[in-house]
Tab-separated table of C-alpha atoms in Angstrom:
chain	number	residue	atom	x	y	z
A	96	MET	CA	8.527	-13.409	-1.610
A	97	GLN	CA	6.262	-11.212	-3.729
A	98	MET	CA	3.009	-9.418	-3.032
A	99	ASP	CA	0.471	-7.886	-5.405
A	100	VAL	CA	-0.582	-4.299	-4.697
A	101	TYR	CA	-3.910	-3.106	-6.109
A	102	LEU	CA	-4.288	0.626	-6.722
A	103	PRO	CA	-7.429	2.720	-7.094
A	104	THR	CA	-7.973	4.630	-10.318
A	105	LEU	CA	-6.882	7.957	-8.805
A	106	LEU	CA	-3.409	6.628	-7.951
A	107	ARG	CA	-2.619	4.776	-11.156
A	108	ASP	CA	-0.914	7.793	-12.733
A	109	SER	CA	1.664	7.532	-9.927
A	110	ALA	CA	2.418	3.963	-10.998
A	111	GLY	CA	2.741	4.339	-14.748
A	112	GLY	CA	-0.993	3.805	-15.286
A	113	ARG	CA	-0.956	0.294	-13.828
A	114	ASP	CA	-3.719	-0.963	-11.559
A	115	THR	CA	-1.656	-3.790	-10.066
A	116	LEU	CA	1.971	-3.770	-9.000
A	117	THR	CA	4.086	-6.668	-7.784
A	118	VAL	CA	6.622	-5.903	-5.081
A	119	ALA	CA	9.141	-8.132	-3.377
A	120	GLY	CA	10.117	-8.322	0.250
A	121	ALA	CA	10.653	-10.732	3.091
A	122	THR	CA	8.166	-8.852	5.263
A	123	LEU	CA	5.236	-6.526	4.743
A	124	ALA	CA	7.372	-3.589	5.943
A	125	GLU	CA	10.091	-4.395	3.410
A	126	ALA	CA	7.558	-4.770	0.597
A	127	LEU	CA	6.075	-1.347	1.451
A	128	GLN	CA	9.556	0.192	1.375
A	129	ASN	CA	10.217	-1.415	-1.999
A	130	LEU	CA	6.849	-0.212	-3.319
A	131	LEU	CA	7.704	3.392	-2.467
A	132	ALA	CA	11.279	3.067	-3.724
A	133	GLY	CA	10.044	1.754	-7.072
A	134	HIS	CA	7.167	4.238	-7.345
A	135	PRO	CA	8.194	7.377	-5.424
A	136	LEU	CA	5.171	9.383	-6.596
A	137	LEU	CA	2.959	7.112	-4.500
A	138	ARG	CA	4.630	8.342	-1.296
A	139	VAL	CA	3.117	11.825	-1.706
A	140	HIS	CA	-0.371	10.379	-2.058
A	141	LEU	CA	-0.122	7.764	0.685
A	142	TYR	CA	1.906	9.512	3.403
A	143	ASP	CA	1.964	13.040	4.834
A	144	GLU	CA	5.090	15.145	5.429
A	145	GLY	CA	5.558	13.498	8.839
A	146	GLY	CA	5.612	10.007	7.326
A	147	LYS	CA	2.167	9.030	8.631
A	148	LEU	CA	-0.455	7.427	6.447
A	149	ARG	CA	-2.856	10.091	5.199
A	150	ARG	CA	-6.302	10.120	6.834
A	151	HIS	CA	-8.134	9.456	3.573
A	152	VAL	CA	-5.989	6.425	2.662
A	153	LEU	CA	-6.595	2.896	3.938
A	154	LEU	CA	-4.285	-0.037	3.304
A	155	TYR	CA	-5.671	-3.566	3.556
A	156	TYR	CA	-3.290	-6.497	3.831
A	157	ASN	CA	-5.137	-9.700	2.921
A	158	GLY	CA	-8.400	-7.940	3.798
A	159	GLU	CA	-7.214	-6.613	7.163
A	160	ASN	CA	-6.678	-2.909	7.781
A	161	LEU	CA	-2.992	-2.214	8.428
A	162	ALA	CA	-4.006	-0.052	11.390
A	163	TRP	CA	-5.197	-3.229	13.132
A	164	LEU	CA	-1.939	-5.129	12.677
A	165	GLU	CA	0.419	-5.314	15.635
A	166	SER	CA	3.491	-5.127	13.409
A	167	LEU	CA	4.458	-4.668	9.775
A	168	ASP	CA	7.220	-7.231	10.290
A	169	THR	CA	4.789	-9.934	9.177
A	170	PRO	CA	6.550	-12.390	6.842
A	171	LEU	CA	5.074	-12.425	3.342
A	172	ARG	CA	3.449	-15.617	2.095
A	173	PRO	CA	2.418	-16.750	-1.387
A	174	GLY	CA	-0.799	-15.080	-2.512
A	175	ASP	CA	-0.514	-12.032	-0.218
A	176	ARG	CA	-2.105	-8.833	-1.467
A	177	LEU	CA	-2.309	-5.219	-0.464
A	178	ASP	CA	-5.325	-3.136	-1.440
A	179	VAL	CA	-4.970	0.641	-1.418
A	180	VAL	CA	-8.267	2.414	-0.798
A	181	GLN	CA	-8.463	6.171	-1.171
A	182	ALA	CA	-11.523	8.045	0.020
A	183	VAL	CA	-12.875	10.645	-2.380
A	184	SER	CA	-14.944	13.605	-1.291
A	185	GLY	CA	-16.364	16.642	-2.883
A	186	GLY	CA	-19.494	18.543	-3.355
């Protein structure tokens, strides 16, 4: 199964300038692994050195925050999408 991943402007350089990526996987967890394997520069921006999602990054799977999901072993279905949201701050 495939899933579309939508990236914010600030992360597009890590994906060859593309705003949308298509990744394959049987589950959400597998698709995330394939996303990072295919675009390793994204790992630095999404995850800290300990492998945890960075505080300023939110991932939404079909509109639901990944933090609210019980498991990433959710089987992918046609039309699934992952939205990457990156908070920006400054002064």
